[in-house]
Amino acid sequence: MGDCAMPDFPVLPLTRTCPYAPPPEHVQLQREPVARVTLPDGSQVWALSRLDDIRTMLTDPRFSADRQRAGFPLQPSGPRPSAPMRQTMIGLDPPEHGEARRAVVGEFTIRRMNALRPRIQQIVDESIDAMLAGPRPADLVPALALPVPSLVICELLGVPYADHDFFQSRSAKLLHRGVPTAERHVAANEIREYMAELIVQKEKQPADDLLGRQLVKGADREDLAGLGFLLLLAGHETTGNMISLGVMTLLERPAALAALREDPATTPEVVEELLRYFTIAEFVTSRVAREDVEIGGVLIRAGDGVLTLGNVANRDPAAFVDGDTFDTGRGARHHIAFGFGPHQCLGQNLARIELQIVFDTLFARIPDLRLAATFDELSFKDDSTVYGLHSLPVTW
């Protein structure tokens, strides 16, 4: 018998050809909701693109979040470190995950996040003040989109904002698809070492911030450094990208922006639609099967990696009517932009509040804000695992 030809599986990650839409190949994959795909290192994994299948998988304990388990689809793909670091919370399975999450979840309740509103409002106002006092046009990314979530997460954790250039440069390396694996490992180690040194300082000089309060509770130093690393990375880059994408989208849609200005009470719905519409992480999350499991009528074997294509799942026609349309009146909160299940994003309440305050304040204070470049001239983060804009020139 002759050799069998290998199937032509799509190679992920992929690049968006339209800033407002998932890669066309993802849309094609949704016709076969549980499909085989290939990663750059040649490994083959499963990709889920139907909302119900993804939600089912993310709540099934037969799938592991352990990034050091054989078969886990690392993104960006590449060899695992020769000396693995201790897992952060996102890489833990029950019961360790539940214990770690319960220890810190109280820091992110809606009540505690609402208590931060006045300070977030102050940070937003000061950033807009500085932008208005500067030259025109201005780049909204360094002027507003990045400083607001960076300042907020720094204050929440107790990280000196003066060091933001250090961790933002390392974060960029971790998220850039083209950075070699060895460089990403160095960047990750540098952030962890920074957090470990900061924790030692906080032991000497206790502070009333998240890291300080966790130390008082007796948190393990290394675990706390990992938590700080995770929150610092997730707490500024993702929200910053959503701020710039959201401003761009609303400036491109005068009717939607006018409706938002007329009724600020609708801002939470606008935020939810922006989160659903963009789903800035190409893979909302990944897992590896611990045992044989059937999903969507397909048998996934133990040891098989699974990716979740959230950007098309959040437009799944079975879950969202006319999902490719940006509709601020949709009122749909069942999207998975923040993941789903036990590992759902800890900071989602904070991100929502930041986005709401930024949009309400920016468009109220600068009613004649407009793009200072054509849409075709905008530079998008097609080279990053988290989608966004490199810059957003605006004027008024």
Short mmCIF file of C-alpha atoms in Angstrom, two decimals:
data_model
loop_
_atom_site.label_atom_id
_atom_site.label_comp_id
_atom_site.label_asym_id
_atom_site.label_seq_id
_atom_site.Cartn_x
_atom_site.Cartn_y
_atom_site.Cartn_z
CA MET A 1 0.00 0.00 0.00
CA GLY A 2 1.37 3.44 -0.89
CA ASP A 3 1.86 6.30 1.55
CA CYS A 4 -1.26 8.23 2.46
CA ALA A 5 -1.25 11.95 1.80
CA MET A 6 -1.38 14.06 4.96
CA PRO A 7 -4.50 16.22 5.28
CA ASP A 8 -4.04 19.91 4.57
CA PHE A 9 -4.87 21.40 7.97
CA PRO A 10 -4.93 25.22 8.27
CA VAL A 11 -1.90 26.66 10.06
CA LEU A 12 -2.70 28.93 13.00
CA PRO A 13 -2.30 31.70 14.14
CA LEU A 14 -3.72 33.72 11.26
CA THR A 15 -3.93 37.40 10.34
CA ARG A 16 -7.12 39.41 10.01
CA THR A 17 -7.59 40.75 6.50
CA CYS A 18 -10.31 43.14 7.72
CA PRO A 19 -9.79 45.00 11.03
CA TYR A 20 -13.44 44.46 11.91
CA ALA A 21 -13.59 40.73 11.20
CA PRO A 22 -11.94 37.46 12.22
CA PRO A 23 -9.55 35.83 9.73
CA PRO A 24 -11.56 34.36 6.82
CA GLU A 25 -10.08 30.93 7.55
CA HIS A 26 -11.67 31.01 11.02
CA VAL A 27 -15.06 31.63 9.44
CA GLN A 28 -14.49 28.67 7.12
CA LEU A 29 -13.50 26.49 10.08
CA GLN A 30 -16.84 27.23 11.74
CA ARG A 31 -18.52 25.18 9.00
CA GLU A 32 -16.79 22.23 10.67
CA PRO A 33 -17.10 23.35 14.32
CA VAL A 34 -14.58 20.81 15.64
CA ALA A 35 -11.71 20.90 13.17
CA ARG A 36 -8.04 19.89 13.01
CA VAL A 37 -5.52 22.71 12.65
CA THR A 38 -1.73 22.93 12.64
CA LEU A 39 0.50 25.12 14.80
CA PRO A 40 3.73 26.66 13.49
CA ASP A 41 5.81 23.94 15.16
CA GLY A 42 3.93 21.33 13.10
CA SER A 43 1.82 19.94 15.93
CA GLN A 44 -1.82 19.26 15.14
CA VAL A 45 -4.59 20.23 17.56
CA TRP A 46 -8.35 20.64 17.60
CA ALA A 47 -10.01 24.03 17.11
CA LEU A 48 -13.50 24.72 18.47
CA SER A 49 -15.50 27.55 16.92
CA ARG A 50 -19.07 27.02 18.12
CA LEU A 51 -20.08 28.90 21.27
CA ASP A 52 -21.89 26.00 22.95
CA ASP A 53 -18.99 23.60 22.31
CA ILE A 54 -16.48 26.03 23.79
CA ARG A 55 -18.58 26.71 26.88
CA THR A 56 -19.06 22.96 27.34
CA MET A 57 -15.34 22.28 27.02
CA LEU A 58 -14.30 25.07 29.40
CA THR A 59 -16.51 23.68 32.17
CA ASP A 60 -15.52 20.02 31.64
CA PRO A 61 -12.89 18.84 34.19
CA ARG A 62 -11.66 16.28 31.67
CA PHE A 63 -9.80 19.12 29.95
CA SER A 64 -6.67 20.49 31.63
CA ALA A 65 -5.35 24.07 31.76
CA ASP A 66 -1.88 22.84 32.74
CA ARG A 67 0.53 24.47 30.30
CA GLN A 68 3.27 22.00 31.25
CA ARG A 69 1.18 18.93 30.40
CA ALA A 70 2.25 17.14 27.22
CA GLY A 71 0.02 18.12 24.31
CA PHE A 72 -0.98 21.54 25.64
CA PRO A 73 -1.08 23.94 22.65
CA LEU A 74 1.24 26.75 23.67
CA GLN A 75 0.64 30.14 22.04
CA PRO A 76 2.87 31.35 20.52
CA SER A 77 3.96 27.78 19.91
CA GLY A 78 7.47 26.75 20.70
CA PRO A 79 9.54 24.53 22.98
CA ARG A 80 8.73 24.58 26.67
CA PRO A 81 11.36 26.08 28.99
CA SER A 82 14.04 23.61 30.06
CA ALA A 83 13.37 24.63 33.68
CA PRO A 84 9.61 25.27 33.90
CA MET A 85 8.49 28.10 36.14
CA ARG A 86 5.83 27.47 38.75
CA GLN A 87 2.39 27.67 37.20
CA THR A 88 0.36 30.84 37.51
CA MET A 89 -3.33 30.54 38.31
CA ILE A 90 -4.35 30.18 34.65
CA GLY A 91 -2.32 26.97 34.41
CA LEU A 92 -3.78 25.24 37.47
CA ASP A 93 -6.43 22.52 37.56
CA PRO A 94 -8.77 21.63 40.44
CA PRO A 95 -8.38 21.57 43.37
CA GLU A 96 -5.30 23.85 43.27
CA HIS A 97 -6.99 26.33 40.93
CA GLY A 98 -10.02 26.78 43.16
CA GLU A 99 -7.85 27.38 46.21
CA ALA A 100 -5.68 29.94 44.41
CA ARG A 101 -8.68 31.78 42.95
CA ARG A 102 -10.62 31.92 46.22
CA ALA A 103 -7.60 33.53 47.88
CA VAL A 104 -7.72 36.54 45.57
CA VAL A 105 -11.21 36.73 44.05
CA GLY A 106 -12.36 39.11 46.80
CA GLU A 107 -10.00 41.73 45.38
CA PHE A 108 -12.08 41.89 42.18
CA THR A 109 -15.69 41.97 43.34
CA ILE A 110 -18.04 44.45 41.68
CA ARG A 111 -18.30 46.29 45.02
CA ARG A 112 -14.52 46.71 45.32
CA MET A 113 -14.20 47.70 41.65
CA ASN A 114 -16.97 50.30 42.02
CA ALA A 115 -15.06 51.74 44.96
CA LEU A 116 -12.22 52.44 42.52
CA ARG A 117 -14.45 54.53 40.21
CA PRO A 118 -13.43 57.93 41.61
CA ARG A 119 -9.73 57.14 41.23
CA ILE A 120 -10.21 55.72 37.72
CA GLN A 121 -12.19 58.85 36.81
CA GLN A 122 -9.34 61.01 38.11
CA ILE A 123 -6.78 59.05 36.08
CA VAL A 124 -8.89 59.38 32.92
CA ASP A 125 -9.43 63.12 33.45
CA GLU A 126 -5.73 63.74 34.06
CA SER A 127 -4.79 61.80 30.91
CA ILE A 128 -7.29 63.80 28.84
CA ASP A 129 -6.05 67.05 30.41
CA ALA A 130 -2.51 66.21 29.32
CA MET A 131 -3.65 65.27 25.83
CA LEU A 132 -5.62 68.53 25.44
CA ALA A 133 -2.61 70.52 26.60
CA GLY A 134 -0.33 68.83 24.07
CA PRO A 135 0.08 69.08 20.31
CA ARG A 136 -2.51 68.10 17.73
CA PRO A 137 -2.91 65.56 16.32
CA ALA A 138 -2.28 63.28 19.29
CA ASP A 139 -1.73 59.56 19.41
CA LEU A 140 -4.51 58.19 21.61
CA VAL A 141 -2.62 54.97 22.39
CA PRO A 142 0.22 56.46 24.49
CA ALA A 143 -1.90 59.46 25.54
CA LEU A 144 -4.89 57.56 26.96
CA ALA A 145 -5.39 53.92 25.96
CA LEU A 146 -2.26 52.55 27.63
CA PRO A 147 -1.75 54.93 30.60
CA VAL A 148 -5.25 54.48 32.07
CA PRO A 149 -5.23 50.69 32.57
CA SER A 150 -1.51 50.72 33.37
CA LEU A 151 -1.94 53.27 36.16
CA VAL A 152 -5.00 51.48 37.51
CA ILE A 153 -3.40 48.02 37.64
CA CYS A 154 -0.20 49.45 39.10
CA GLU A 155 -2.10 51.14 41.91
CA LEU A 156 -4.23 48.07 42.52
CA LEU A 157 -1.22 45.76 42.77
CA GLY A 158 1.10 48.27 44.42
CA VAL A 159 3.58 48.40 41.52
CA PRO A 160 5.41 51.73 40.99
CA TYR A 161 4.06 53.28 37.77
CA ALA A 162 7.53 54.74 37.20
CA ASP A 163 8.53 51.22 36.12
CA HIS A 164 5.80 50.93 33.46
CA ASP A 165 8.25 51.22 30.54
CA PHE A 166 10.06 48.17 31.88
CA PHE A 167 7.04 45.88 32.08
CA GLN A 168 5.36 47.22 28.94
CA SER A 169 8.46 46.47 26.87
CA ARG A 170 8.63 42.95 28.29
CA SER A 171 4.89 42.44 27.80
CA ALA A 172 5.25 43.44 24.14
CA LYS A 173 7.88 40.73 23.68
CA LEU A 174 5.66 38.12 25.28
CA LEU A 175 2.76 38.96 22.97
CA HIS A 176 4.64 39.51 19.70
CA ARG A 177 4.40 36.45 17.48
CA GLY A 178 7.74 37.12 15.81
CA VAL A 179 9.85 37.21 18.98
CA PRO A 180 11.93 34.02 19.38
CA THR A 181 10.90 31.66 22.15
CA ALA A 182 14.16 32.18 24.06
CA GLU A 183 13.60 35.95 24.15
CA ARG A 184 10.05 35.46 25.43
CA HIS A 185 11.36 33.26 28.22
CA VAL A 186 13.90 35.94 29.17
CA ALA A 187 11.17 38.62 29.20
CA ALA A 188 8.92 36.44 31.38
CA ASN A 189 11.75 35.74 33.81
CA GLU A 190 12.60 39.45 34.04
CA ILE A 191 9.02 40.35 34.97
CA ARG A 192 8.88 37.54 37.55
CA GLU A 193 12.20 38.60 39.05
CA TYR A 194 10.93 42.18 39.23
CA MET A 195 7.78 41.02 41.03
CA ALA A 196 9.80 38.83 43.41
CA GLU A 197 12.02 41.78 44.38
CA LEU A 198 8.97 44.00 44.84
CA ILE A 199 7.39 41.43 47.16
CA VAL A 200 10.54 41.33 49.29
CA GLN A 201 10.32 45.13 49.59
CA LYS A 202 6.66 44.90 50.60
CA GLU A 203 7.53 42.40 53.33
CA LYS A 204 9.88 45.01 54.78
CA GLN A 205 7.43 47.88 54.28
CA PRO A 206 3.84 46.55 54.32
CA ALA A 207 1.37 48.41 52.08
CA ASP A 208 -2.40 48.36 51.70
CA ASP A 209 -2.52 47.07 48.13
CA LEU A 210 -3.32 43.72 46.58
CA LEU A 211 0.18 42.27 46.92
CA GLY A 212 0.53 43.65 50.44
CA ARG A 213 -2.82 42.24 51.56
CA GLN A 214 -1.97 38.83 50.11
CA LEU A 215 1.31 38.83 52.03
CA VAL A 216 -0.59 39.54 55.26
CA LYS A 217 -2.76 36.50 54.48
CA GLY A 218 0.39 34.39 54.28
CA ALA A 219 0.58 33.93 50.50
CA ASP A 220 3.57 32.02 49.18
CA ARG A 221 6.18 34.43 47.74
CA GLU A 222 6.68 32.58 44.47
CA ASP A 223 2.95 32.09 43.95
CA LEU A 224 2.38 35.77 44.63
CA ALA A 225 5.08 36.76 42.15
CA GLY A 226 3.32 34.62 39.56
CA LEU A 227 -0.03 36.24 40.37
CA GLY A 228 1.50 39.71 40.07
CA PHE A 229 3.07 38.73 36.75
CA LEU A 230 -0.27 37.47 35.43
CA LEU A 231 -2.32 40.47 36.57
CA LEU A 232 0.25 42.99 35.40
CA LEU A 233 0.40 41.45 31.93
CA ALA A 234 -3.36 40.98 31.57
CA GLY A 235 -4.36 44.19 33.32
CA HIS A 236 -3.04 46.77 30.91
CA GLU A 237 -2.44 45.37 27.42
CA THR A 238 -5.91 43.95 26.80
CA THR A 239 -7.88 46.90 28.17
CA GLY A 240 -5.57 49.33 26.41
CA ASN A 241 -6.27 47.65 23.09
CA MET A 242 -10.02 47.69 23.70
CA ILE A 243 -9.91 51.43 24.48
CA SER A 244 -8.20 52.28 21.20
CA LEU A 245 -10.33 49.89 19.13
CA GLY A 246 -13.50 51.16 20.79
CA VAL A 247 -12.68 54.82 20.14
CA MET A 248 -11.82 54.04 16.53
CA THR A 249 -15.06 52.10 16.03
CA LEU A 250 -17.29 54.79 17.52
CA LEU A 251 -15.57 57.58 15.59
CA GLU A 252 -16.17 55.55 12.43
CA ARG A 253 -19.87 55.19 13.32
CA PRO A 254 -21.33 58.67 14.03
CA ALA A 255 -24.86 57.34 14.63
CA ALA A 256 -23.67 54.92 17.33
CA LEU A 257 -21.56 57.63 18.92
CA ALA A 258 -24.46 60.12 18.88
CA ALA A 259 -26.71 57.55 20.57
CA LEU A 260 -24.06 56.97 23.25
CA ARG A 261 -23.75 60.70 23.93
CA GLU A 262 -27.53 61.12 24.15
CA ASP A 263 -27.94 58.31 26.65
CA PRO A 264 -24.80 57.44 28.67
CA ALA A 265 -26.85 54.77 30.45
CA THR A 266 -26.34 52.65 27.34
CA THR A 267 -22.53 52.69 27.68
CA PRO A 268 -22.41 49.25 29.38
CA GLU A 269 -24.23 47.73 26.38
CA VAL A 270 -21.82 49.45 23.98
CA VAL A 271 -18.89 48.03 25.94
CA GLU A 272 -20.31 44.50 25.80
CA GLU A 273 -20.83 44.77 22.05
CA LEU A 274 -17.29 46.01 21.51
CA LEU A 275 -15.93 43.13 23.58
CA ARG A 276 -17.98 40.61 21.60
CA TYR A 277 -17.36 42.20 18.22
CA PHE A 278 -13.57 42.31 18.44
CA THR A 279 -12.70 39.40 20.79
CA ILE A 280 -9.10 40.59 20.65
CA ALA A 281 -7.51 37.26 21.65
CA GLU A 282 -7.47 34.98 18.60
CA PHE A 283 -7.58 32.02 20.99
CA VAL A 284 -9.71 32.85 24.02
CA THR A 285 -7.93 30.05 25.84
CA SER A 286 -6.50 26.57 25.26
CA ARG A 287 -6.74 23.17 26.92
CA VAL A 288 -5.46 19.61 26.62
CA ALA A 289 -7.68 16.54 27.03
CA ARG A 290 -6.93 14.47 30.14
CA GLU A 291 -8.95 11.56 28.77
CA ASP A 292 -11.02 10.71 25.71
CA VAL A 293 -13.92 13.17 25.38
CA GLU A 294 -16.59 13.70 22.74
CA ILE A 295 -17.30 17.33 21.80
CA GLY A 296 -19.65 18.34 19.02
CA GLY A 297 -19.91 14.75 17.83
CA VAL A 298 -16.11 14.40 17.50
CA LEU A 299 -13.93 12.18 19.68
CA ILE A 300 -10.98 14.09 21.15
CA ARG A 301 -8.33 11.71 22.45
CA ALA A 302 -6.43 12.00 25.71
CA GLY A 303 -3.36 14.17 25.14
CA ASP A 304 -4.91 16.13 22.26
CA GLY A 305 -4.60 19.91 22.45
CA VAL A 306 -7.68 22.10 21.94
CA LEU A 307 -7.86 25.76 20.86
CA THR A 308 -10.95 27.94 21.20
CA LEU A 309 -11.60 30.33 18.31
CA GLY A 310 -13.48 32.90 20.33
CA ASN A 311 -13.52 35.54 17.62
CA VAL A 312 -15.86 33.44 15.47
CA ALA A 313 -17.64 31.81 18.42
CA ASN A 314 -18.67 35.30 19.48
CA ARG A 315 -20.34 35.65 16.09
CA ASP A 316 -21.82 32.15 16.05
CA PRO A 317 -25.14 32.47 14.17
CA ALA A 318 -26.69 29.98 16.59
CA ALA A 319 -25.98 32.38 19.47
CA PHE A 320 -25.95 35.88 17.95
CA VAL A 321 -28.39 37.07 15.29
CA ASP A 322 -26.47 38.80 12.50
CA GLY A 323 -23.29 38.48 14.57
CA ASP A 324 -21.06 40.14 11.99
CA THR A 325 -22.93 43.42 12.50
CA PHE A 326 -21.85 45.89 15.20
CA ASP A 327 -25.10 46.55 17.06
CA THR A 328 -24.90 48.63 20.24
CA GLY A 329 -28.47 47.68 21.11
CA ARG A 330 -27.80 43.95 21.04
CA GLY A 331 -27.59 43.64 24.83
CA ALA A 332 -25.80 40.28 24.63
CA ARG A 333 -23.60 39.41 27.61
CA HIS A 334 -23.23 35.71 26.88
CA HIS A 335 -20.09 36.25 24.80
CA ILE A 336 -16.78 34.66 25.82
CA ALA A 337 -14.44 37.63 25.39
CA PHE A 338 -13.45 37.07 29.04
CA GLY A 339 -13.42 33.30 28.73
CA PHE A 340 -15.92 31.08 30.51
CA GLY A 341 -16.14 28.70 33.43
CA PRO A 342 -13.82 28.40 36.44
CA HIS A 343 -10.99 30.28 34.70
CA GLN A 344 -13.10 33.23 33.54
CA CYS A 345 -11.09 36.47 33.68
CA LEU A 346 -10.66 37.75 37.25
CA GLY A 347 -10.40 41.35 36.14
CA GLN A 348 -13.46 41.55 33.91
CA ASN A 349 -15.36 43.87 36.28
CA LEU A 350 -12.40 46.25 36.37
CA ALA A 351 -12.01 46.21 32.58
CA ARG A 352 -15.70 47.00 32.05
CA ILE A 353 -15.58 49.94 34.47
CA GLU A 354 -12.43 51.35 32.87
CA LEU A 355 -13.93 51.14 29.39
CA GLN A 356 -17.21 52.74 30.48
CA ILE A 357 -15.47 55.66 32.20
CA VAL A 358 -13.08 56.26 29.30
CA PHE A 359 -15.80 56.34 26.62
CA ASP A 360 -18.21 58.47 28.63
CA THR A 361 -15.53 60.96 29.64
CA LEU A 362 -13.61 61.21 26.38
CA PHE A 363 -16.59 61.86 24.13
CA ALA A 364 -18.20 64.26 26.60
CA ARG A 365 -15.06 66.31 27.12
CA ILE A 366 -13.96 66.36 23.46
CA PRO A 367 -17.23 66.36 21.47
CA ASP A 368 -15.46 67.17 18.19
CA LEU A 369 -12.88 64.38 18.51
CA ARG A 370 -12.11 62.80 15.14
CA LEU A 371 -9.57 60.56 13.45
CA ALA A 372 -6.48 62.35 12.15
CA ALA A 373 -5.68 59.62 9.63
CA THR A 374 -7.66 57.70 7.06
CA PHE A 375 -8.84 54.27 8.10
CA ASP A 376 -6.42 52.68 5.61
CA GLU A 377 -3.51 54.48 7.28
CA LEU A 378 -4.14 52.99 10.71
CA SER A 379 -1.60 50.45 11.97
CA PHE A 380 -3.08 47.31 13.52
CA LYS A 381 -1.40 44.70 15.71
CA ASP A 382 -1.49 41.89 13.19
CA ASP A 383 1.77 40.60 14.71
CA SER A 384 0.44 40.13 18.24
CA THR A 385 -1.49 37.42 20.05
CA VAL A 386 -3.72 40.22 21.39
CA TYR A 387 -5.30 42.36 18.66
CA GLY A 388 -5.29 46.13 18.79
CA LEU A 389 -3.82 49.30 17.32
CA HIS A 390 -0.18 50.35 17.37
CA SER A 391 -1.30 53.97 17.18
CA LEU A 392 -4.50 55.98 16.78
CA PRO A 393 -3.97 59.56 15.56
CA VAL A 394 -6.82 61.85 16.65
CA THR A 395 -7.50 65.56 16.62
CA TRP A 396 -10.26 67.95 17.67
#
